[in-house]
Every structure is written in structure tokens, then in C-alpha cells.
mmCIF file of C-alpha atoms and ligand atoms in Angstrom:
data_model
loop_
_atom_site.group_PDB
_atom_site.id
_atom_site.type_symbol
_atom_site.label_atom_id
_atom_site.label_comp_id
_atom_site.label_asym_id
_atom_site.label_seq_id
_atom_site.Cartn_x
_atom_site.Cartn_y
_atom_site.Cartn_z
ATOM 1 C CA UNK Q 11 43.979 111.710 136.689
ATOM 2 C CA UNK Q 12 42.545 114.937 136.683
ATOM 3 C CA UNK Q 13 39.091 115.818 137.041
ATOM 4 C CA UNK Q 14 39.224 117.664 133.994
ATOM 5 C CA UNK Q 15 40.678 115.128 131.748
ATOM 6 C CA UNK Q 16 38.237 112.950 133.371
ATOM 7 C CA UNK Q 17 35.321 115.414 132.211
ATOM 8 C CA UNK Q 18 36.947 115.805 128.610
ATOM 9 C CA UNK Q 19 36.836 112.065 128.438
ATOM 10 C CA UNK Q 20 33.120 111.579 129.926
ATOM 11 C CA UNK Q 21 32.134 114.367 126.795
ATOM 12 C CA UNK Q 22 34.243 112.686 124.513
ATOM 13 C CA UNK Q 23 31.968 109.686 123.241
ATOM 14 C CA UNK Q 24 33.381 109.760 119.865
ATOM 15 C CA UNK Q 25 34.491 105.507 119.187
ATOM 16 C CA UNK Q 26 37.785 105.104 119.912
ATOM 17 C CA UNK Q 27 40.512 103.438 117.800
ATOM 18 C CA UNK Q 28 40.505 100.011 118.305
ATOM 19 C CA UNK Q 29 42.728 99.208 114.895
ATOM 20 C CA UNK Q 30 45.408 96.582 115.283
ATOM 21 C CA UNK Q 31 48.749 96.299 113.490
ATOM 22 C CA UNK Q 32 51.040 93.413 113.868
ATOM 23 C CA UNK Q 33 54.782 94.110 115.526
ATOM 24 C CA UNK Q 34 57.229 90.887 114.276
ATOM 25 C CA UNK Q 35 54.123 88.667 113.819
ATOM 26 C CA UNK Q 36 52.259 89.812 116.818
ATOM 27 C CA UNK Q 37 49.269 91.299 116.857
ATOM 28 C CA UNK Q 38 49.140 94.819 118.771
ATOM 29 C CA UNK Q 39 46.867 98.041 118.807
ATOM 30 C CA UNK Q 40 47.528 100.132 116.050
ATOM 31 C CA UNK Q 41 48.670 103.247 118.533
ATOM 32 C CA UNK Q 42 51.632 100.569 120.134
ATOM 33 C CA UNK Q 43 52.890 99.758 116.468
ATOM 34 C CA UNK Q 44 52.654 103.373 115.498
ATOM 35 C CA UNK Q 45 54.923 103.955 118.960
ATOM 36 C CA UNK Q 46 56.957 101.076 118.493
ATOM 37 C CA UNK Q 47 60.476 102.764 118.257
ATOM 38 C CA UNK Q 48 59.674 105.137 121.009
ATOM 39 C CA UNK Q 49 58.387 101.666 123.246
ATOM 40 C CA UNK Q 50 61.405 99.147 121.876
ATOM 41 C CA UNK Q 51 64.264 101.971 123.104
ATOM 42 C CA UNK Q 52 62.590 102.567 126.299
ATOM 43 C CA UNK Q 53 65.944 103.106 129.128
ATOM 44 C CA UNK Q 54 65.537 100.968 131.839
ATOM 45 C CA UNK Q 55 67.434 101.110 135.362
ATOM 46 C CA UNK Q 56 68.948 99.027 137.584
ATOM 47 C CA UNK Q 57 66.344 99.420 140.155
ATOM 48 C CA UNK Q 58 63.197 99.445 138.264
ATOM 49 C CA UNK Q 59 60.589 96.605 138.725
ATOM 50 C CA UNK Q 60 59.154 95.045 135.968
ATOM 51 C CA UNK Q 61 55.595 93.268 136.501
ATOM 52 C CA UNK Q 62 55.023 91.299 133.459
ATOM 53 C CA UNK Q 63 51.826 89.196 132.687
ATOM 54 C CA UNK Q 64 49.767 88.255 129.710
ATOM 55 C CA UNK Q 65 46.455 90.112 129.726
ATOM 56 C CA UNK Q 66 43.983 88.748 132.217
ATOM 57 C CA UNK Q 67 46.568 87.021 134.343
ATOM 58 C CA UNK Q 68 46.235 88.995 137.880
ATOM 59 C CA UNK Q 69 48.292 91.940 136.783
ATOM 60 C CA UNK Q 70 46.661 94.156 139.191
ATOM 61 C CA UNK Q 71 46.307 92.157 141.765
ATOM 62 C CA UNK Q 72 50.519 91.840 141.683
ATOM 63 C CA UNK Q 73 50.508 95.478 141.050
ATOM 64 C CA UNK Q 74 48.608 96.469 144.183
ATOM 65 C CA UNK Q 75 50.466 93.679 146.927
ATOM 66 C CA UNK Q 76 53.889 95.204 145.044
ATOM 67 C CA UNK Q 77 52.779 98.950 145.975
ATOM 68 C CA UNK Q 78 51.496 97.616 149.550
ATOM 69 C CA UNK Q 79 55.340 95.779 150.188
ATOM 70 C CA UNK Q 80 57.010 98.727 149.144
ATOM 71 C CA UNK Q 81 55.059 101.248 151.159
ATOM 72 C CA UNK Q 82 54.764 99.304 154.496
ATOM 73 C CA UNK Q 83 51.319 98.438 154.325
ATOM 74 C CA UNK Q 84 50.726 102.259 154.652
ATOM 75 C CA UNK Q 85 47.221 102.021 153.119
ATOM 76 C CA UNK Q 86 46.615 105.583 152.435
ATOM 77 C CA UNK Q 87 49.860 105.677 150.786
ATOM 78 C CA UNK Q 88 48.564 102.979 148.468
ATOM 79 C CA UNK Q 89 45.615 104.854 147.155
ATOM 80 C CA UNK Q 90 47.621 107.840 146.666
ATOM 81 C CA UNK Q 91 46.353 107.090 142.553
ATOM 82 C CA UNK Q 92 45.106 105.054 140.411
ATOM 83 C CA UNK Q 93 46.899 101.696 139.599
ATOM 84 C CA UNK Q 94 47.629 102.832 136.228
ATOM 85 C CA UNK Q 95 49.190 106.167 137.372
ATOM 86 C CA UNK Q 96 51.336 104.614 140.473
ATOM 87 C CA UNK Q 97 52.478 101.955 137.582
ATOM 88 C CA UNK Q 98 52.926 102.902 134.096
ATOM 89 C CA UNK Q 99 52.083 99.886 131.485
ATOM 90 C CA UNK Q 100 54.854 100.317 129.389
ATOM 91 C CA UNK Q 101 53.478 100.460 126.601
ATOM 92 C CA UNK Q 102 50.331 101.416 126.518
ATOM 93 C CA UNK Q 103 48.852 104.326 124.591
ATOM 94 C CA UNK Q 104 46.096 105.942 126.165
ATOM 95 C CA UNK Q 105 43.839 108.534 124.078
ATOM 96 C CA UNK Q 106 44.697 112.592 124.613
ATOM 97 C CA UNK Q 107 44.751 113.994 126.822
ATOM 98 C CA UNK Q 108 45.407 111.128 129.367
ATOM 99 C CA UNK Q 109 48.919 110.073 129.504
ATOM 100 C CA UNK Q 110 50.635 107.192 128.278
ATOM 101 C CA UNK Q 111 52.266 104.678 129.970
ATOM 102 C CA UNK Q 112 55.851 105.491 128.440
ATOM 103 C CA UNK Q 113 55.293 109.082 128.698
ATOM 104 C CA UNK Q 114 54.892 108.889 132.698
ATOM 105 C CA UNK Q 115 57.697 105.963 132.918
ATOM 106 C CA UNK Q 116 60.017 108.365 131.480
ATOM 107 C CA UNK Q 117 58.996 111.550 134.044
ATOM 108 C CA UNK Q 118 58.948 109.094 137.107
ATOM 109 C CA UNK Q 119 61.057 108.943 139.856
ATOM 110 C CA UNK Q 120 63.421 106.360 141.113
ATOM 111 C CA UNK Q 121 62.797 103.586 141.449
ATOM 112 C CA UNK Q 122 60.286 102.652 139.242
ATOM 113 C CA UNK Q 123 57.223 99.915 139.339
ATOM 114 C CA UNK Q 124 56.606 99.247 135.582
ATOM 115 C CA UNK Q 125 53.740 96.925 134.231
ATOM 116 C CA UNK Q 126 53.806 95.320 130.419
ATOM 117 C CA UNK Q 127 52.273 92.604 128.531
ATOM 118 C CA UNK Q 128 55.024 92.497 126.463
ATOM 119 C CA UNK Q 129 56.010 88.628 125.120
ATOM 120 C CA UNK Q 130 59.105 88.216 126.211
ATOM 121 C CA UNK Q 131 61.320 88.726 123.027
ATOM 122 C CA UNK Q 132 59.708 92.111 122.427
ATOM 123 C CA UNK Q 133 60.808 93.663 125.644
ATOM 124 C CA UNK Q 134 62.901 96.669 125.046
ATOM 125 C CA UNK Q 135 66.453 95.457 125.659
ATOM 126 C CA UNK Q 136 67.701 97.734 128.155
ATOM 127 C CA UNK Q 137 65.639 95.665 130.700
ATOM 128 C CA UNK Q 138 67.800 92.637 129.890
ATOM 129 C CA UNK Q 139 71.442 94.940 129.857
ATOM 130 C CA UNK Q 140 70.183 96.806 133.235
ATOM 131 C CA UNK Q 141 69.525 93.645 135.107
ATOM 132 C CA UNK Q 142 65.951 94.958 136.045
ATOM 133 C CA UNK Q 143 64.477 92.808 138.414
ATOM 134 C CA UNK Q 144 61.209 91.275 136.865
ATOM 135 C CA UNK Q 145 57.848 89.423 138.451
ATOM 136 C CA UNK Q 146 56.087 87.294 136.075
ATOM 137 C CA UNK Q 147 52.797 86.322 136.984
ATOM 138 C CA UNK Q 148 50.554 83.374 134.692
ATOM 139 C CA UNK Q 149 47.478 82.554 134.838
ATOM 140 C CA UNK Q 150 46.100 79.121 133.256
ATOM 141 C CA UNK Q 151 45.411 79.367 129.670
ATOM 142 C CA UNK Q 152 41.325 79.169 130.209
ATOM 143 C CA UNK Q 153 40.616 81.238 132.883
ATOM 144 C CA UNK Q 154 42.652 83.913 131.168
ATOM 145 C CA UNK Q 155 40.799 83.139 127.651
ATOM 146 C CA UNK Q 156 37.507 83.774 129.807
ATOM 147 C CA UNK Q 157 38.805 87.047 131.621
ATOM 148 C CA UNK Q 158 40.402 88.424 128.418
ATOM 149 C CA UNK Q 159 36.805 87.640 126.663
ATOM 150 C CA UNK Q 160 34.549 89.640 129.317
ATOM 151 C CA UNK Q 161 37.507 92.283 129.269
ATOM 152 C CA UNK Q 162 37.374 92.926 125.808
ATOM 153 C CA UNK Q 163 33.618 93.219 125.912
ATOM 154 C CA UNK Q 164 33.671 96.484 128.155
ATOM 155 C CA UNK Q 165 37.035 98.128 127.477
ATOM 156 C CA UNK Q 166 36.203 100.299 124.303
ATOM 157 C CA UNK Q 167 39.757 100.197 123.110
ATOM 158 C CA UNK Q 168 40.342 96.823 122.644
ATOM 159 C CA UNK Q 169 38.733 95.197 119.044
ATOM 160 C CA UNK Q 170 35.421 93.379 119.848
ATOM 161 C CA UNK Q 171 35.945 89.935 120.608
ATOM 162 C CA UNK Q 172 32.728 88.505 118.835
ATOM 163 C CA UNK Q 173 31.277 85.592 120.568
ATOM 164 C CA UNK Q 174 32.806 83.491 122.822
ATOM 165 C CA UNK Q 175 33.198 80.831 120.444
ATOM 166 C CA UNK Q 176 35.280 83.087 117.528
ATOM 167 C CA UNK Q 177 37.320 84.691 120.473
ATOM 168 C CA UNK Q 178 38.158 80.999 121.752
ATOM 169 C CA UNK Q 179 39.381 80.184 117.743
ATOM 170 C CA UNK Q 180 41.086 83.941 118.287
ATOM 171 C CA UNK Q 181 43.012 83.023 121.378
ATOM 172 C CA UNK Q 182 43.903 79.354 120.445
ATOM 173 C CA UNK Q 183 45.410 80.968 117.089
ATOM 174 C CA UNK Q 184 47.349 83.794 118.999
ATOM 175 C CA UNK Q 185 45.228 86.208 117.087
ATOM 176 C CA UNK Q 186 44.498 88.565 119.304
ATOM 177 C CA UNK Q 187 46.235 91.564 121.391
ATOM 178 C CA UNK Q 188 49.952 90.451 122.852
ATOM 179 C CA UNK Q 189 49.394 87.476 120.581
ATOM 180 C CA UNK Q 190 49.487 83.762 121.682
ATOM 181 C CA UNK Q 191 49.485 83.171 125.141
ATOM 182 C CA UNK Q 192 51.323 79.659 124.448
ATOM 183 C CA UNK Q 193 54.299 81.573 123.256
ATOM 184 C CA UNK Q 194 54.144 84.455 126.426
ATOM 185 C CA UNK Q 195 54.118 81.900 129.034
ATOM 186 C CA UNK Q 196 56.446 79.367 127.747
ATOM 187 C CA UNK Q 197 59.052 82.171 126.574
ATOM 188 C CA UNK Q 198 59.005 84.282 129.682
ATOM 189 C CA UNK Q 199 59.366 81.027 131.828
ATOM 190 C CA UNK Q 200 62.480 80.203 129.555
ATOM 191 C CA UNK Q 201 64.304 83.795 130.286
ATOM 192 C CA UNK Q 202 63.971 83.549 134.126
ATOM 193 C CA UNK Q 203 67.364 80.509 133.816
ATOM 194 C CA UNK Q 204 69.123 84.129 132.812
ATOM 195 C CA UNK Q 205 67.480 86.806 134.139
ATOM 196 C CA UNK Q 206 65.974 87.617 137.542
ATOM 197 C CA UNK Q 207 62.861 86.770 137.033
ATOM 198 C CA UNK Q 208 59.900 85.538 139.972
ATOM 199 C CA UNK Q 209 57.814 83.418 137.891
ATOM 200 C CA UNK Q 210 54.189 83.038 140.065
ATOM 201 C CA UNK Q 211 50.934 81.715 139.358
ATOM 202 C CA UNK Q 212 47.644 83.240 139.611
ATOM 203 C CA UNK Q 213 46.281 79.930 141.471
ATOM 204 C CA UNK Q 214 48.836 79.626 143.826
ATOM 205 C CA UNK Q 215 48.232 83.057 144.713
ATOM 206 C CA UNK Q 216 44.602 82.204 145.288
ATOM 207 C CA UNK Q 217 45.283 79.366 146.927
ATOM 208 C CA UNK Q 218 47.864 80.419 149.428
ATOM 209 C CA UNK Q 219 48.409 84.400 149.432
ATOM 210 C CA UNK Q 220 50.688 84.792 152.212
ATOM 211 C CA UNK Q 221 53.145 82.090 150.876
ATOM 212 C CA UNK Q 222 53.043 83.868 147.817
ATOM 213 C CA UNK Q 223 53.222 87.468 149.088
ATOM 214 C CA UNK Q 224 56.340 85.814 150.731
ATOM 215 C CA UNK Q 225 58.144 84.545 147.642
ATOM 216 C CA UNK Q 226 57.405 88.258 146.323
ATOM 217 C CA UNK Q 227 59.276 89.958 149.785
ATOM 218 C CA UNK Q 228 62.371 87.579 149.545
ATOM 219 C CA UNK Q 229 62.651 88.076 145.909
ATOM 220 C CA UNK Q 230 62.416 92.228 146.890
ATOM 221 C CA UNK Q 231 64.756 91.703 149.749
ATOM 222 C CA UNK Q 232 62.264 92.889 152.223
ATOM 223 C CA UNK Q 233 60.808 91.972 155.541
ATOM 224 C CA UNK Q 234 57.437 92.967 156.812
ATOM 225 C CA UNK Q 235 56.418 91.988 160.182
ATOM 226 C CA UNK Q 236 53.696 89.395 160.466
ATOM 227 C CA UNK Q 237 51.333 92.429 161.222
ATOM 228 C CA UNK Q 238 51.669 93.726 158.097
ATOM 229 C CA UNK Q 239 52.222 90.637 156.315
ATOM 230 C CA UNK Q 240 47.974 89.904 157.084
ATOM 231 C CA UNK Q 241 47.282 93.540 156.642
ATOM 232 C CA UNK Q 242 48.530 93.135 153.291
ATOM 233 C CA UNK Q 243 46.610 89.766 152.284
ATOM 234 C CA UNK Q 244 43.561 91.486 153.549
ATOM 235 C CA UNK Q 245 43.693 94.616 151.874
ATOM 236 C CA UNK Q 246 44.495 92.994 148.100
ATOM 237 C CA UNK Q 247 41.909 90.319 148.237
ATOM 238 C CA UNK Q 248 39.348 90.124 145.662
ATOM 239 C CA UNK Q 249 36.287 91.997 147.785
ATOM 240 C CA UNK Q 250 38.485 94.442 149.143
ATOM 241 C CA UNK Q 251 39.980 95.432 146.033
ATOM 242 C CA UNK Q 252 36.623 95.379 144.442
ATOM 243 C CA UNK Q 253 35.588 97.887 146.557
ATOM 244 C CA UNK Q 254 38.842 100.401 146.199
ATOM 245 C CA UNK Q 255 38.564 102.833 143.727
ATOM 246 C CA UNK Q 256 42.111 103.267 142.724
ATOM 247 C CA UNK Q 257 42.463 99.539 142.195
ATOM 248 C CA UNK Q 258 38.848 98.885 140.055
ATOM 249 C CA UNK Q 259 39.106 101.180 137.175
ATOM 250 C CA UNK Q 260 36.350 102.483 137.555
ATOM 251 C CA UNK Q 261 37.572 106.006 137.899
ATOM 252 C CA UNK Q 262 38.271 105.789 134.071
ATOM 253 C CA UNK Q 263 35.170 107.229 132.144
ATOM 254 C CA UNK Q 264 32.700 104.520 130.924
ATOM 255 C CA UNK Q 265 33.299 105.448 127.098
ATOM 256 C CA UNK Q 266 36.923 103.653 127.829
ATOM 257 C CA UNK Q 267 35.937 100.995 130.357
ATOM 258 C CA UNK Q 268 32.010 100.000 130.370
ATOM 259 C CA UNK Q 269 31.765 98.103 133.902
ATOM 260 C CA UNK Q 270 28.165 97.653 133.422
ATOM 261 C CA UNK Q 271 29.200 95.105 130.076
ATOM 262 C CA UNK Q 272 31.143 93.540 132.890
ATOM 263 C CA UNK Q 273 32.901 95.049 136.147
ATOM 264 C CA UNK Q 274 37.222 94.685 135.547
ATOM 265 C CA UNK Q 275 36.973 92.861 139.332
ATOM 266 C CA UNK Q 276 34.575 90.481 137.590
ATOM 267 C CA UNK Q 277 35.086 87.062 139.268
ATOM 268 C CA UNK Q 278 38.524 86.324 140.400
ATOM 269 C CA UNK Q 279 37.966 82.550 140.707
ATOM 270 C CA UNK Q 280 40.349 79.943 139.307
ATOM 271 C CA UNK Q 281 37.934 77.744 137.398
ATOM 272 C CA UNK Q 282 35.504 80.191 136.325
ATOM 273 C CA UNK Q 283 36.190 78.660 132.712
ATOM 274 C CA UNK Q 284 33.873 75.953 133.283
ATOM 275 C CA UNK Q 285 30.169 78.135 133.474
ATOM 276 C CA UNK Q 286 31.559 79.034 130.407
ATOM 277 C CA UNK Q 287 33.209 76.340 128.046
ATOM 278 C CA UNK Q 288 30.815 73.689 126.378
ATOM 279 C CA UNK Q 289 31.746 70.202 126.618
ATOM 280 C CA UNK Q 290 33.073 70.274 122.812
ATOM 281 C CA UNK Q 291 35.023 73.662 123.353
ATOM 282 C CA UNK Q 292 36.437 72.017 126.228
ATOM 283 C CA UNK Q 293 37.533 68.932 124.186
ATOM 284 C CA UNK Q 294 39.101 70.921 121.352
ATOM 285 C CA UNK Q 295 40.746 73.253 123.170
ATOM 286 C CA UNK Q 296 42.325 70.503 125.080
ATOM 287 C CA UNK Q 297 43.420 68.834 122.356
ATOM 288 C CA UNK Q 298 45.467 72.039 120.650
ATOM 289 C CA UNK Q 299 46.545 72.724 124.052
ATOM 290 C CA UNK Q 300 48.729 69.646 124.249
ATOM 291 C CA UNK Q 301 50.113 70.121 121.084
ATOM 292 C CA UNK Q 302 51.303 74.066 121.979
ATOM 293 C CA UNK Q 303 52.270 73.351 124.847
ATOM 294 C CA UNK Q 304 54.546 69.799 124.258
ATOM 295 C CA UNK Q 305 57.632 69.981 125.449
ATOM 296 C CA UNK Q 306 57.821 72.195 128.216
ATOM 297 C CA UNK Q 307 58.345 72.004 131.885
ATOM 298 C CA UNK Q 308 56.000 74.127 132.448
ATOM 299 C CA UNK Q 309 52.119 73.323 133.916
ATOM 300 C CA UNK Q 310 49.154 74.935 134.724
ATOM 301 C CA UNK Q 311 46.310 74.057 137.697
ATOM 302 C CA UNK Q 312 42.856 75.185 135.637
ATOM 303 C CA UNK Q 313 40.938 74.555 139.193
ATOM 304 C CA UNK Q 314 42.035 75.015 142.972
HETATM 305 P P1 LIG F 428 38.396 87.644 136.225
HETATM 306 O O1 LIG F 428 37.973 88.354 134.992
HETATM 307 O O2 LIG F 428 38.544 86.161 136.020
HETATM 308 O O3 LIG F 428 37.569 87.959 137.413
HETATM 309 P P2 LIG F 428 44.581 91.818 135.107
HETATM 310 O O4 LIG F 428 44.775 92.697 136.280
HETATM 311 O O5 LIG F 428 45.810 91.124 134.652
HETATM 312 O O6 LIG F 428 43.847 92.514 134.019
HETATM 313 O O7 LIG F 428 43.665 90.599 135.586
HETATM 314 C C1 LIG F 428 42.318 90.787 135.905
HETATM 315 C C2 LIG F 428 41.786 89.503 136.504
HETATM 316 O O8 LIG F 428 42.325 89.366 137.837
HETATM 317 C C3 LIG F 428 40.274 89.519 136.662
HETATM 318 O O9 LIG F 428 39.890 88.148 136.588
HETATM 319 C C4 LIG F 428 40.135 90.065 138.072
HETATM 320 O O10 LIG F 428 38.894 89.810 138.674
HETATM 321 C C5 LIG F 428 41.257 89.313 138.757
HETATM 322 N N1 LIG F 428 41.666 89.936 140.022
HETATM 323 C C6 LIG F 428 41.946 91.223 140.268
HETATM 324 N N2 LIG F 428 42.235 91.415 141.558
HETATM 325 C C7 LIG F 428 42.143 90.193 142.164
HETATM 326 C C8 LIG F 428 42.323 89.725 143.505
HETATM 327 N N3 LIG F 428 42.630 90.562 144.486
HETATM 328 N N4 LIG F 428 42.151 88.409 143.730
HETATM 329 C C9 LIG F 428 41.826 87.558 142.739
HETATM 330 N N5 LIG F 428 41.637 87.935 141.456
HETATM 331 C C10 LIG F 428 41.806 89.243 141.171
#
């Protein structure tokens, strides 16, 4: 971003729009709905990549070990920009005069790294005809609720999440932004029988990075030496990237992201959920959980 737009946005402390509008049932930003043809007919190509999460889930932590594969472990060329410019989120709509995520999609390059939040069914179809390669990363349904709380608390476009307690009723009912996590994990883990899709966890990346970074090379169809393989590991762990300006948002202006409400690199522990959940949050979440989530093949590890 320029430092211009940067300075319009720093004078610019006018509230920004943080209405929602629903898209088929699911609850979006007002700006995305209002965009929605533009978003839903969105071409893809054969050789973009598609990183697909539900908010909270490690997106940029994928993001930045994707950009350090596919340039070699060059770091420089790495922090060439900001996450958000070397990836467009798909559909995002940033306030003027930044751009938004389709509008630099659409201008970049071949081949593309694309980031979404998308569920599954709303993902413009050209994805699916193209044959778009796609990395899905989750994240266990608490530690994202937790993440996706403090989020919401400093990033001035997304509707205030109340207290903890109405943002846990919130998530559990899919009412909020992207809708019900449930739905995104279980549907996107359906699709990948049909579709290339790497489906990875957020713990297992904690737990072991370099088998994970490995899964992420074979499913590229690229080999780093071992070398690069630890340079990689090293540069996109949590205090690194902390510390790296064009991976911790906090280049954007604090009227969009407050980091002193909370920093975006906040915790990046598997389990934080528990210095937050009371004993009877934990017991009623629980409960739903099993119902939403009956019947699928599909499990989460909510500690490491
Ligand atoms: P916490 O809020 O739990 O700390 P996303 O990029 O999808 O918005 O996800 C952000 C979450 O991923 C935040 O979680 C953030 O701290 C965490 N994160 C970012 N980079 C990370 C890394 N290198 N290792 C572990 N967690 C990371």
C-alpha cells in the first residue's frame, strides 16, 4: 500500500461500515452482498491457488509458508508486500481508496495465490470448472471461536462481537461473518473426494511444521532442499512472524485494525480456549457441538 493511502486512511477516522447482509442464509458484510455478482462470477485459472479457511483458522500463517515455497525461501522476496497485497482475499471489500481483494485478483499476474473464507457452496464456480488447486486449512471449533472473538474486537470493520458470552451464542448459531463454522468445515472436507483439495489442520501444523510444510510441497509438486525446508519453518513461526511487518497487519492504519484492543499475532496456541471458556460455557458448547457435528468423519484436537 501506498504511503498516501496509508495517510488518507490514518486522517480518515470517520466509523466504518460494519453492516451485514445475509448471501443464501449466510451472514456477510454488507459491502460483500452489495458485490456479490461481481464476487460469485469471479474467472478462475487453471493454475491459481486457492487458500481457503474459516476466519481465525491460520490463514496467514498458510499464506506466508505458501509465498516462502513458491519463492525458494528467498526471504526478501517474501516481504516484497503486505500479505494482503501478495494474496488477494477474494472477496473482500476494503474501504476507498485501498483496493479490494477482487479488484487486484483480476489485475494479477499468473499464477495466482488467492485467499477466501468463502463456505464451500458459495465459491464462485469457475474454481470448481478450472480445476484450481485448493489448500484448506481448519482450525478446532474453540480456539477459532476465541481468535475470531479478540479479532473482532480490534478490526473496525467487522460488527462488535459483544461479550464473550453473546459472541459464543453468535458462533454456536452460525450468526456471525462466513456463518457457521460447523457447516464450513464439514462442507469443505466433503468437496476435497472431488476436487483437489489439501485439507490441514491448524494443530498439526503446530505440532509438527515440517511434516506439514511437506504435505503442502508434494501437494504443489515442489522440492526444497532440507536447507530451505528449516529456513522456511523458522521464518513462519509464530515470533518470527510476529515480528515481520508484512505478515502482522500492522501496516494497516489503526482506525481499520486496533492492535492495541489486541495484536492480529495474538497467541497462536492450540488450547488457548481454556483461559477463556467457563466451566458451564465449556459444557454447553460441548453439548451443541456433538449434535452439529454427528455424523461426520471428521475430528478436531482442541489441545496439543
Ligand atoms: P490467535 O488469535 O489464536 O493467536 P488468520 O490468519 O486465519 O486470521 O488466523 C489468525 C490466527 O492464527 C491467530 O490466532 C494468529 O495468532 C495465528 N497465527 C498466525 N501466524 C501464526 C504462526 N506462524 N503460528 C501459529 N499461529 C499463527
Amino acid at each position: 500500500m501506498s504511503l498516501e493511502k496509508m495517510n488518507y486512511l490514518q486522517l480518515n477516522e470517520e466509523p466504518l461500515n460494519t453492516e451485514t447482509k445475509e448471501i443464501n442464509g449466510i451472514l456477510m458484510t454488507k459491502t460483500i452482498s452489495d458485490n456479490w455478482d461481481k464476487i460469485w462470477n469471479f474467472q478462475a485459472k487453471p493454475d491459481d491457488l486457492l487458500i481457503a479457511t474459516y476466519a481465525k483458522a491460520g490463514t496467514t500463517w498458510t499464506q506466508e509458508i505458501v509465498d516462502m515455497i513458491q519463492n525458494e525461501g528467498d526471504i526478501k522476496k517474501c516481504q516484497r508486500a503486505n500479505t494482503f497485497d501478495r494474496h488477494p482475499f477474494l472477496e473482500w471489500v476494503l474501504p476507498p481508496p485501498l483496493n479490494s481483494g477482487l479488484d487486484l485478483a483480476i489485475k494479477m499476474p499468473s499464477p495466482r495465490t488467492l485467499k477466501t473464507h468463502l463456505p464451500v457452496q458459495m465459491l464462485p464456480p469457475s474454481f470448481w470448472e478450472q480445476n484450481s488447486k485448493i489448500i484448506y486449512v481448519a482450525r478446532n471449533a474453540k480456539d477459532s471461536l476465541v481468535s475470531y472473538y479478540h479479532f473482532s474486537r480490534m478490526n473496525k470493520m467487522l460488527p462488535d462481537p459483544g461479550t464473550l458470552e453473546e459472541f459464543i451464542e453468535e458462533f454456536m448459531n452460525g450468526r456471525v461473518l462466513w456463518g457457521s463454522w460447523y457447516d464450513h468445515v464439514k462442507g469443505w472436507w466433503d468437496a476435497k473426494e472431488k476436487h483437489p483439495i489439501l485439507y490441514l489442520f491448524y494443530e498439526d501444523m503446530k505440532e509438527d511444521p515440517k511434516q506439514e510444510i511437506q504435505k503442502i510441497l508434494k501437494f504443489l509438486e515442489k522440492d526444497l532442499s532440507e536447507e530451505i525446508l528449516n529456513k522456511i519453518i523458522y521464518h513462519t513461526s509464530f515470533d518470527i512472524m510476529k515480528e515481520n511487518p508484512m505478515a502482522n497487519y500492522t501496516t494497516l492504519p489503526s482506525s481499520i485494525l486496533d492492535h492495541s484492543i489486541s495484536p492480529f499475532m495474538r497467541k497462536g496456541m492450540p488450547g488457548d480456549w481454556k483461559n477463556h471458556f467457563t466451566v458451564a460455557q465449556n459444557e454447553k458448547f460441548d453439548e451443541d457441538y456433538k449434535k452439529k457435528m454427528a455424523g461426520t468423519t471428521l475430528t478436531f484436537r482442541t489441545e496439543i
